[in-house]
């Protein structure tokens, strides 16, 4: 296993659309393992685009009471009309946390690492993780979902940040997706 480099804002790959996975082979399984190891202890979700691979998959681990897994070629096939707002962060936007409105519940159709179809229903925090990670696969970052004023503020804060010199982001692993 290996810890992969997490790409941060400014890296064009974060704005690229990932392509569907067609080879369910050892390389894919290894990538998923490495992504799980990279995410461990620092976040609760990680999309392949965040580690520089334009493939449609993400890993998640919503904590002790939660669930962990890998979803390949995920698609939201249903989302609740009901929404809720909660603070989100992102491993690719260190130190940045803002409230984001998301559907309270979603149903996701995907494949596992062997290519078998799976369907998952999620609500609350897990539903939030799924929506955040699927956005990554389409080149969308959570700051894009903020109200215009807040987005402006977030962009300014990110611009002012010097990623190389700033102190490590405050520990808030449970909110980084
Ligand atoms: Zn993220």
Short mmCIF file of C-alpha atoms and ligand atoms in Angstrom, two decimals:
data_model
loop_
_atom_site.label_atom_id
_atom_site.label_comp_id
_atom_site.label_asym_id
_atom_site.label_seq_id
_atom_site.Cartn_x
_atom_site.Cartn_y
_atom_site.Cartn_z
CA UNK A 1 0.00 0.00 0.00
CA UNK A 2 1.05 3.56 -0.47
CA UNK A 3 0.07 7.01 0.66
CA UNK A 4 -0.85 9.03 -2.42
CA UNK A 5 -0.34 12.76 -2.92
CA UNK A 6 -3.57 14.68 -2.48
CA UNK A 7 -4.03 17.39 -5.11
CA UNK A 8 -5.08 20.82 -3.88
CA UNK A 9 -6.93 23.78 -5.38
CA UNK A 10 -5.15 25.15 -8.42
CA UNK A 11 -4.37 21.70 -9.78
CA UNK A 12 -6.36 21.50 -13.04
CA UNK A 13 -7.13 17.81 -12.48
CA UNK A 14 -9.58 18.81 -9.74
CA UNK A 15 -11.59 20.62 -12.41
CA UNK A 16 -11.57 17.71 -14.87
CA UNK A 17 -14.33 15.20 -15.41
CA UNK A 18 -13.33 11.62 -14.59
CA UNK A 19 -13.99 8.83 -17.08
CA UNK A 20 -15.89 5.62 -16.29
CA UNK A 21 -13.90 2.64 -15.03
CA UNK A 22 -13.91 -0.21 -17.56
CA UNK A 23 -11.04 -2.40 -16.27
CA UNK A 24 -11.90 -4.11 -12.99
CA UNK A 25 -8.39 -5.44 -12.50
CA UNK A 26 -5.59 -5.59 -9.92
CA UNK A 27 -4.54 -2.02 -10.67
CA UNK A 28 -8.01 -0.79 -9.74
CA UNK A 29 -8.02 -2.84 -6.52
CA UNK A 30 -4.58 -1.46 -5.63
CA UNK A 31 -5.70 2.11 -6.32
CA UNK A 32 -8.70 1.64 -4.00
CA UNK A 33 -6.45 0.21 -1.25
CA UNK A 34 -4.03 3.12 -1.59
CA UNK A 35 -6.90 5.60 -1.53
CA UNK A 36 -8.26 4.04 1.67
CA UNK A 37 -4.82 4.26 3.27
CA UNK A 38 -4.38 7.87 2.11
CA UNK A 39 -7.78 8.86 3.52
CA UNK A 40 -7.33 7.00 6.82
CA UNK A 41 -7.19 9.35 9.82
CA UNK A 42 -7.27 12.50 7.68
CA UNK A 43 -10.72 12.40 6.08
CA UNK A 44 -13.95 10.52 5.56
CA UNK A 45 -14.09 10.43 1.77
CA UNK A 46 -11.64 10.61 -1.13
CA UNK A 47 -12.28 10.65 -4.89
CA UNK A 48 -9.76 9.34 -7.44
CA UNK A 49 -9.46 12.78 -9.04
CA UNK A 50 -8.08 14.06 -5.70
CA UNK A 51 -5.10 11.74 -6.08
CA UNK A 52 -4.58 12.61 -9.73
CA UNK A 53 -6.46 9.75 -11.38
CA UNK A 54 -9.32 10.64 -13.70
CA UNK A 55 -11.36 7.53 -12.94
CA UNK A 56 -14.88 7.40 -11.60
CA UNK A 57 -14.45 5.92 -8.15
CA UNK A 58 -14.29 7.07 -4.56
CA UNK A 59 -13.66 5.59 -1.13
CA UNK A 60 -15.42 6.52 2.10
CA UNK A 61 -15.32 5.77 5.79
CA UNK A 62 -17.90 7.59 7.84
CA UNK A 63 -16.45 6.61 11.20
CA UNK A 64 -16.82 4.12 14.03
CA UNK A 65 -20.59 3.87 13.88
CA UNK A 66 -20.65 4.33 10.13
CA UNK A 67 -19.72 2.49 7.01
CA UNK A 68 -16.65 2.19 4.84
CA UNK A 69 -16.40 1.11 1.23
CA UNK A 70 -15.53 1.84 -2.37
CA UNK A 71 -17.99 2.88 -5.08
CA UNK A 72 -17.01 2.57 -8.74
CA UNK A 73 -18.91 4.45 -11.48
CA UNK A 74 -21.36 5.87 -8.94
CA UNK A 75 -24.51 7.68 -10.07
CA UNK A 76 -27.15 9.38 -7.98
CA UNK A 77 -30.41 7.88 -9.18
CA UNK A 78 -32.62 9.54 -6.58
CA UNK A 79 -32.22 12.46 -4.18
CA UNK A 80 -34.66 13.61 -1.53
CA UNK A 81 -36.39 16.94 -2.02
CA UNK A 82 -35.60 17.63 1.61
CA UNK A 83 -32.24 19.30 2.08
CA UNK A 84 -30.08 20.16 5.04
CA UNK A 85 -27.14 22.46 5.65
CA UNK A 86 -23.96 21.36 7.42
CA UNK A 87 -20.32 22.40 7.53
CA UNK A 88 -18.06 20.65 5.03
CA UNK A 89 -14.37 20.59 4.42
CA UNK A 90 -12.28 18.97 1.71
CA UNK A 91 -8.85 17.34 1.67
CA UNK A 92 -8.14 19.35 -1.48
CA UNK A 93 -9.00 22.68 0.18
CA UNK A 94 -6.97 22.53 3.41
CA UNK A 95 -8.28 24.54 6.33
CA UNK A 96 -11.49 25.63 4.58
CA UNK A 97 -14.88 24.84 6.12
CA UNK A 98 -18.26 26.22 5.04
CA UNK A 99 -21.88 25.17 5.38
CA UNK A 100 -23.21 23.43 2.28
CA UNK A 101 -26.82 22.55 1.47
CA UNK A 102 -27.26 18.94 0.29
CA UNK A 103 -30.10 16.48 -0.18
CA UNK A 104 -30.83 14.73 3.12
CA UNK A 105 -30.99 11.29 1.46
CA UNK A 106 -29.80 9.78 -1.83
CA UNK A 107 -29.87 6.50 -3.66
CA UNK A 108 -26.67 5.66 -5.56
CA UNK A 109 -26.19 3.02 -8.23
CA UNK A 110 -22.56 1.89 -8.66
CA UNK A 111 -20.28 -1.09 -9.12
CA UNK A 112 -17.94 -2.81 -6.70
CA UNK A 113 -14.25 -3.48 -7.42
CA UNK A 114 -15.19 -6.66 -9.29
CA UNK A 115 -17.65 -4.81 -11.49
CA UNK A 116 -20.79 -6.21 -9.83
CA UNK A 117 -23.70 -3.77 -9.65
CA UNK A 118 -24.58 -2.37 -6.24
CA UNK A 119 -27.18 0.04 -5.01
CA UNK A 120 -26.82 2.04 -1.81
CA UNK A 121 -29.25 4.21 0.05
CA UNK A 122 -27.74 6.77 2.38
CA UNK A 123 -29.00 9.55 4.57
CA UNK A 124 -27.50 12.27 6.72
CA UNK A 125 -23.72 12.34 6.87
CA UNK A 126 -23.20 9.38 4.52
CA UNK A 127 -25.52 10.95 1.92
CA UNK A 128 -23.45 14.14 2.22
CA UNK A 129 -20.19 12.23 1.64
CA UNK A 130 -21.63 10.52 -1.46
CA UNK A 131 -22.79 13.82 -2.97
CA UNK A 132 -19.46 15.55 -2.22
CA UNK A 133 -17.39 12.73 -3.76
CA UNK A 134 -19.56 12.33 -6.87
CA UNK A 135 -19.19 16.10 -7.40
CA UNK A 136 -15.40 15.59 -7.39
CA UNK A 137 -15.74 13.10 -10.24
CA UNK A 138 -17.45 15.84 -12.27
CA UNK A 139 -14.82 18.47 -11.44
CA UNK A 140 -17.08 20.22 -8.90
CA UNK A 141 -15.76 21.45 -5.52
CA UNK A 142 -17.95 22.14 -2.50
CA UNK A 143 -17.18 25.86 -2.67
CA UNK A 144 -19.05 25.89 -6.01
CA UNK A 145 -22.21 25.05 -4.08
CA UNK A 146 -21.98 28.03 -1.72
CA UNK A 147 -24.12 31.14 -2.01
CA UNK A 148 -22.28 33.72 -4.20
CA UNK A 149 -21.24 35.92 -1.25
CA UNK A 150 -19.86 33.02 0.74
CA UNK A 151 -18.12 31.60 -2.32
CA UNK A 152 -16.37 34.92 -2.86
CA UNK A 153 -15.22 34.89 0.77
CA UNK A 154 -14.00 31.30 0.48
CA UNK A 155 -12.08 32.00 -2.74
CA UNK A 156 -10.41 35.00 -1.15
CA UNK A 157 -9.41 33.01 1.93
CA UNK A 158 -8.01 30.27 -0.29
CA UNK A 159 -6.12 32.77 -2.46
CA UNK A 160 -4.57 34.37 0.62
CA UNK A 161 -3.41 31.02 1.86
CA UNK A 162 0.12 30.01 1.03
CA UNK A 163 -0.13 26.23 0.89
CA UNK A 164 3.62 25.79 1.17
CA UNK A 165 4.18 28.01 4.19
CA UNK A 166 0.94 27.94 6.17
CA UNK A 167 0.69 25.85 9.33
CA UNK A 168 -1.03 22.47 8.92
CA UNK A 169 -4.82 22.75 8.76
CA UNK A 170 -6.59 22.37 12.08
CA UNK A 171 -7.49 18.81 12.89
CA UNK A 172 -11.01 18.24 11.71
CA UNK A 173 -10.74 14.91 9.91
CA UNK A 174 -14.41 14.07 10.42
CA UNK A 175 -15.41 16.93 8.14
CA UNK A 176 -12.89 16.51 5.36
CA UNK A 177 -14.26 14.76 2.31
ZN1 LIG B 1 -13.47 16.90 -1.27
#
